[in-house]
Coordinates of C-alpha atoms and ligand atoms in Angstrom, one line a residue:
M1 CA 36.0 -14.8 -4.2
V2 CA 32.6 -15.9 -3.2
A3 CA 30.1 -13.1 -2.9
Q4 CA 28.1 -12.4 0.2
V5 CA 24.5 -13.1 -0.7
I6 CA 22.1 -10.3 0.4
D7 CA 19.0 -12.1 1.7
G8 CA 16.1 -9.9 0.7
K9 CA 13.5 -12.1 2.5
E10 CA 15.3 -11.9 5.8
L11 CA 15.9 -8.1 5.5
A12 CA 12.2 -7.6 4.4
Q13 CA 11.1 -9.4 7.6
S14 CA 13.2 -7.2 9.9
V15 CA 12.2 -4.0 8.1
R16 CA 8.5 -5.0 8.4
A17 CA 8.9 -5.8 12.1
E18 CA 10.4 -2.3 12.7
W19 CA 7.6 -0.6 10.7
K20 CA 4.9 -2.7 12.5
L21 CA 5.8 -0.7 15.6
R22 CA 4.9 2.5 13.7
V23 CA 1.6 0.9 12.6
D24 CA 0.9 0.1 16.3
R25 CA 1.6 3.7 17.3
L26 CA -0.7 5.0 14.7
V27 CA -3.5 2.6 15.7
Q28 CA -3.0 3.6 19.4
S29 CA -3.7 7.2 18.3
G30 CA -6.8 6.2 16.4
V31 CA -5.4 5.9 12.8
K32 CA -5.3 2.6 11.0
P33 CA -3.2 3.0 7.8
G34 CA -5.3 2.2 4.7
L35 CA -4.3 1.2 1.2
A36 CA -6.6 1.0 -1.8
V37 CA -5.5 -1.1 -4.8
I38 CA -7.1 -0.6 -8.2
I39 CA -6.8 -3.4 -10.7
V40 CA -8.1 -3.3 -14.3
G41 CA -8.4 -6.4 -16.5
D42 CA -7.6 -10.0 -15.9
N43 CA -3.8 -10.2 -16.2
P44 CA -2.9 -13.2 -14.0
A45 CA 0.4 -11.9 -12.9
S46 CA -1.3 -8.6 -11.7
A47 CA -3.9 -10.6 -9.8
I48 CA -1.1 -12.5 -8.0
Y49 CA 0.7 -9.2 -7.2
V50 CA -2.5 -7.7 -5.8
K51 CA -3.2 -10.8 -3.7
N52 CA 0.3 -10.6 -2.2
K53 CA 0.0 -6.9 -1.5
V54 CA -3.4 -7.5 0.3
K55 CA -1.8 -10.3 2.4
A56 CA 1.2 -8.2 3.3
C57 CA -1.1 -5.4 4.4
S58 CA -3.1 -7.7 6.6
D59 CA 0.1 -9.2 8.2
I60 CA 1.4 -5.8 9.3
G61 CA -2.0 -4.3 10.3
I62 CA -2.8 -2.1 7.3
Y63 CA -6.4 -1.9 6.2
S64 CA -6.7 -2.6 2.5
E65 CA -9.4 -2.7 -0.2
V66 CA -9.3 -3.8 -3.8
H67 CA -11.3 -2.1 -6.6
S68 CA -11.5 -4.4 -9.6
F69 CA -12.6 -3.3 -13.1
S70 CA -13.1 -5.5 -16.1
K71 CA -10.7 -5.2 -19.0
D72 CA -13.4 -3.4 -21.0
A73 CA -14.0 -0.8 -18.3
I74 CA -14.3 2.9 -19.2
Q75 CA -11.5 5.1 -18.1
Q76 CA -13.9 7.6 -16.5
D77 CA -15.2 4.9 -14.1
V78 CA -11.6 4.4 -12.9
L79 CA -11.1 8.1 -12.6
D80 CA -14.3 8.5 -10.6
C81 CA -13.1 5.7 -8.3
I82 CA -9.8 7.4 -7.7
R83 CA -11.5 10.7 -7.0
S84 CA -13.7 9.1 -4.4
L85 CA -10.6 7.4 -2.8
N86 CA -8.7 10.7 -2.8
G87 CA -11.4 12.1 -0.5
N88 CA -11.7 9.0 1.7
P89 CA -10.0 9.6 5.1
R90 CA -9.7 5.9 5.7
I91 CA -7.4 5.5 2.7
H92 CA -3.9 6.9 2.9
G93 CA -2.3 5.2 -0.1
I94 CA -3.7 4.5 -3.6
L95 CA -2.1 2.1 -6.0
V96 CA -3.1 1.4 -9.6
Q97 CA -1.7 -2.0 -10.6
L98 CA 0.2 -1.7 -13.9
P99 CA 0.0 -2.5 -16.8
L100 CA -3.4 -1.0 -17.6
P101 CA -5.3 -2.2 -20.7
L102 CA -4.3 -0.3 -23.9
Q103 CA -7.4 2.0 -24.0
F104 CA -6.2 3.6 -20.8
E105 CA -4.0 6.7 -20.6
N106 CA -1.5 5.8 -17.9
N107 CA -0.5 9.4 -17.1
R108 CA -4.1 10.5 -16.9
I109 CA -4.9 7.8 -14.4
I110 CA -1.8 8.2 -12.3
T111 CA -2.0 12.0 -12.1
S112 CA -5.5 11.8 -10.9
I113 CA -4.2 10.2 -7.7
A114 CA -3.8 12.8 -4.9
V115 CA 0.0 13.5 -4.6
E116 CA 0.0 12.7 -0.9
K117 CA -1.6 9.3 -1.5
D118 CA 0.6 8.3 -4.5
I119 CA 2.5 5.7 -2.5
D120 CA 4.1 4.2 -5.7
G121 CA 5.7 7.7 -6.4
F122 CA 4.6 7.6 -10.1
H123 CA 2.6 10.8 -10.2
L124 CA 4.4 13.4 -12.4
Y125 CA 4.6 15.7 -9.4
N126 CA 6.3 13.1 -7.3
V127 CA 8.6 12.2 -10.2
G128 CA 9.6 15.9 -10.3
A129 CA 10.1 15.9 -6.6
L130 CA 12.4 12.9 -6.8
V131 CA 14.4 14.5 -9.7
T132 CA 14.9 17.7 -7.6
G133 CA 15.9 15.9 -4.4
N134 CA 12.6 16.7 -2.7
T135 CA 11.3 13.2 -2.6
V136 CA 7.7 12.7 -1.4
F137 CA 7.5 8.9 -2.0
S138 CA 10.4 6.9 -3.3
P139 CA 9.3 4.3 -6.0
C140 CA 9.2 1.0 -4.1
T141 CA 11.7 -1.2 -6.1
P142 CA 14.6 1.3 -6.1
F143 CA 13.7 2.3 -2.5
G144 CA 14.1 -1.4 -1.6
V145 CA 17.5 -1.5 -3.3
M146 CA 18.7 1.5 -1.4
V147 CA 17.7 0.0 1.9
M148 CA 19.5 -3.2 0.9
L149 CA 22.7 -1.2 0.3
Q150 CA 22.3 0.8 3.5
R151 CA 21.5 -2.1 5.8
N152 CA 24.6 -4.0 4.4
H153 CA 26.8 -0.9 5.0
I154 CA 27.7 -0.7 1.4
P155 CA 29.0 2.8 0.6
V156 CA 27.4 4.6 -2.4
E157 CA 29.0 8.0 -2.3
G158 CA 31.9 8.4 -4.8
R159 CA 31.3 4.9 -6.3
H160 CA 30.5 4.1 -9.9
A161 CA 27.0 2.7 -10.2
V162 CA 25.8 1.3 -13.4
V163 CA 22.1 0.8 -13.9
I164 CA 21.0 -1.3 -16.8
G165 CA 17.4 -0.4 -17.8
R166 CA 15.6 3.0 -18.1
S167 CA 12.0 2.2 -17.2
N168 CA 10.0 4.7 -15.3
I169 CA 9.4 2.3 -12.4
V170 CA 12.9 0.9 -11.9
G171 CA 15.8 2.1 -14.0
K172 CA 15.3 5.8 -14.0
P173 CA 14.3 6.3 -10.4
M174 CA 17.1 3.9 -9.4
A175 CA 19.7 6.0 -11.2
L176 CA 18.3 9.2 -9.6
M177 CA 18.4 7.7 -6.1
L178 CA 21.9 6.5 -6.5
L179 CA 22.9 10.0 -7.9
E180 CA 21.2 11.6 -4.9
R181 CA 23.4 9.5 -2.6
G182 CA 26.5 10.7 -4.3
A183 CA 27.3 7.9 -6.8
T184 CA 28.6 8.5 -10.3
V185 CA 25.9 7.0 -12.3
T186 CA 25.9 5.4 -15.8
I187 CA 22.6 4.3 -17.3
C188 CA 22.7 1.6 -20.0
T189 CA 19.9 0.4 -22.3
S190 CA 19.3 -2.0 -25.1
K191 CA 20.9 0.7 -27.3
T192 CA 24.2 0.7 -25.4
H193 CA 27.2 -0.4 -27.5
N194 CA 29.6 -2.7 -25.8
L195 CA 27.7 -3.1 -22.6
T196 CA 30.5 -5.1 -21.0
Q197 CA 32.9 -2.1 -21.0
F198 CA 30.4 -0.3 -18.7
T199 CA 29.5 -3.2 -16.5
Q200 CA 33.1 -4.2 -15.9
N201 CA 33.7 -0.7 -14.5
A202 CA 30.8 -0.8 -12.1
D203 CA 31.4 -0.8 -8.3
I204 CA 27.6 -1.2 -8.0
L205 CA 25.7 -2.9 -10.8
V206 CA 21.9 -2.8 -10.8
V207 CA 20.3 -4.9 -13.5
A208 CA 16.7 -4.4 -14.5
T209 CA 16.2 -5.6 -18.0
G210 CA 13.9 -8.7 -17.9
K211 CA 16.5 -10.7 -19.9
P212 CA 17.2 -14.0 -18.1
R213 CA 20.8 -14.4 -16.9
M214 CA 22.1 -11.8 -19.4
I215 CA 24.9 -10.8 -17.0
G216 CA 27.7 -13.3 -16.8
A217 CA 30.8 -13.5 -14.7
G218 CA 33.0 -11.9 -17.3
M219 CA 30.9 -8.8 -17.3
V220 CA 31.4 -8.1 -13.6
K221 CA 34.3 -6.3 -11.8
P222 CA 35.8 -8.5 -9.1
G223 CA 34.3 -7.5 -5.7
A224 CA 31.4 -5.5 -7.2
V225 CA 28.0 -5.2 -5.6
V226 CA 25.5 -6.9 -8.0
I227 CA 21.8 -6.1 -7.5
D228 CA 19.5 -8.3 -9.7
V229 CA 16.0 -6.7 -10.1
G230 CA 14.9 -9.0 -12.9
I231 CA 12.2 -11.6 -12.4
N232 CA 11.9 -14.0 -15.3
R233 CA 9.8 -17.2 -15.5
L234 CA 11.6 -19.9 -17.5
A235 CA 9.9 -22.5 -19.7
D236 CA 10.2 -25.1 -16.8
G237 CA 8.2 -22.7 -14.5
T238 CA 11.2 -21.7 -12.4
L239 CA 12.1 -18.1 -11.7
C240 CA 15.5 -16.5 -12.4
G241 CA 17.0 -13.1 -12.5
D242 CA 18.8 -11.1 -15.2
V243 CA 22.1 -12.2 -13.6
D244 CA 23.7 -15.6 -13.9
F245 CA 23.7 -16.0 -10.2
E246 CA 25.9 -19.1 -9.9
A247 CA 28.6 -17.7 -12.2
V248 CA 28.6 -14.1 -10.9
R249 CA 28.7 -15.1 -7.3
T250 CA 32.2 -16.4 -7.8
V251 CA 33.4 -12.9 -8.9
A252 CA 31.1 -10.3 -7.1
G253 CA 31.5 -9.0 -3.5
Y254 CA 27.8 -8.9 -2.9
I255 CA 24.9 -10.4 -4.9
T256 CA 21.1 -10.6 -4.5
P257 CA 19.4 -13.8 -5.4
V258 CA 16.2 -14.3 -7.5
P259 CA 13.8 -15.2 -5.9
G260 CA 14.4 -13.9 -2.4
G261 CA 16.3 -10.7 -3.3
V262 CA 14.8 -7.4 -4.4
G263 CA 11.2 -8.8 -4.8
P264 CA 10.4 -9.1 -1.1
M265 CA 11.9 -5.6 -0.5
T266 CA 9.6 -4.0 -3.1
I267 CA 6.4 -5.1 -1.4
T268 CA 7.9 -4.1 2.0
M269 CA 8.6 -0.6 0.8
L270 CA 5.0 -0.3 -0.5
L271 CA 3.9 -1.0 3.1
C272 CA 6.4 1.6 4.4
N273 CA 5.2 4.2 2.0
T274 CA 1.6 3.6 3.0
I275 CA 2.5 3.9 6.7
L276 CA 4.4 7.1 5.9
A277 CA 1.4 8.5 4.1
A278 CA -0.8 7.7 7.2
E279 CA 1.7 9.3 9.5
R280 CA 1.8 12.5 7.4
A281 CA -2.0 12.6 7.2
H282 CA -2.2 12.2 11.0
A283 CA 0.4 14.9 11.6
D284 CA -1.5 17.3 9.3
G285 CA -4.7 16.5 11.2
E286 CA -3.0 17.4 14.5
I287 CA -1.6 20.7 13.2
R288 CA -5.0 21.8 11.9
Ligands
LIG301 P1 11.1 -2.7 -18.9 O1 10.8 -3.7 -20.0 O2 10.1 -1.6 -18.8 O3 12.5 -2.1 -19.1 C1 13.6 -2.9 -19.4 C2 14.8 -2.1 -19.7 O4 15.9 -2.9 -19.9 C3 14.7 -1.2 -20.9 O5 15.1 0.1 -20.6 C4 15.5 -1.8 -22.0 O6 16.2 -0.9 -22.8 C5 16.6 -2.5 -21.1 N1 17.2 -3.6 -21.8 C6 16.5 -4.7 -22.3 N2 17.4 -5.6 -22.9 C7 18.6 -5.0 -22.7 C8 19.9 -5.5 -23.0 N3 20.1 -6.6 -23.7 N4 20.9 -4.7 -22.7 C9 20.7 -3.5 -22.0 N5 19.5 -3.1 -21.7 C10 18.5 -3.8 -22.0 O7 11.2 -3.5 -17.6 P2 11.0 -3.1 -16.0 O8 12.0 -2.0 -15.7 O9 9.6 -2.8 -15.7 O10 11.5 -4.4 -15.3 C11 12.7 -5.0 -15.5 C12 12.8 -6.3 -14.8 O11 12.6 -6.2 -13.5 C13 11.7 -7.3 -15.3 O12 12.2 -8.6 -15.2 C14 10.7 -7.2 -14.2 O13 9.9 -8.3 -14.0 C15 11.5 -6.9 -13.0 N6 10.9 -6.2 -11.9 C16 11.1 -6.7 -10.7 C17 10.6 -6.0 -9.6 C18 10.9 -6.5 -8.2 O14 10.3 -6.2 -7.3 N7 12.0 -7.3 -8.1 C19 9.7 -4.8 -9.7 C20 9.6 -4.4 -11.1 C21 10.2 -5.0 -12.1 P3 15.3 0.0 -23.9 O15 14.7 1.1 -23.0 O16 16.4 0.5 -24.8 O17 14.4 -0.9 -24.5

């Protein structure tokens, strides 16, 4: 079997084209969606992510602004900035680029974002909303994965989904979203004994470990759907995922490549969440 490759780049383009129409509708009614990005410190990877987000906003017609703080910044200055953005009607979504420098308390910063502007879905209220099936904003990476499954007509209900990784931004919300859609979900971590016995039983395998090519062909059930979230830069400068793509594609039914798989969908879902936030703010304004 040779797996069908899920092209995240192509899918991201078509999703963006659909959501562009929603931006146009908002603009026609006098609302330009707005995103504020806060970046603290000089992490080069973070700087690239922020640049990509700003470009993606501009391409779809979302207003964006970046608030940069030095790595020695005081937490209170960032909190003040967020408070001001919370009250700014031009801004519908606020994103704090992670990781923050060590002197910052992540939860204190994230929970200072207004719930209705927390387009990453990391605010503790929004995490609780996701857990209880009352989602306000789906975290972007797992949201992108769910759209990939849906647009490829891959059934989730009743299937065994194995998620490797338990981070707050990928693994845990991914498992919850699959559970919400009726999958039987297993979460594996670095502490899992005999990982292969779990992965070999997965109808849907989502890998988010940051360990280059750790999933080989022998770990995958024939015909399984393999979603590779990992992004790893190798010593030669090239990117690869957590899945050995060339080996696993001979066994799997579907597979996502790296680059060009989940990555482009993540940023697309960030745009979608910002547009959703603007639509909700506009609807609230109309009701008042
Ligand atoms: P974290 O480092 O926060 O979490 C990694 C998880 O993988 C942990 O739960 C860890 O287990 C688990 N893990 C590590 N090694 C193993 C192993 N050998 N076997 C089983 N489980 C293991 O990473 P993130 O969740 O933030 O990111 C994961 C990957 O996804 C990274 O490569 C990152 O760059 C990428 N990423 C990609 C995105 C995209 O848009 N495509 C977006 C976000 C992240 P434990 O908890 O026990 O330590």
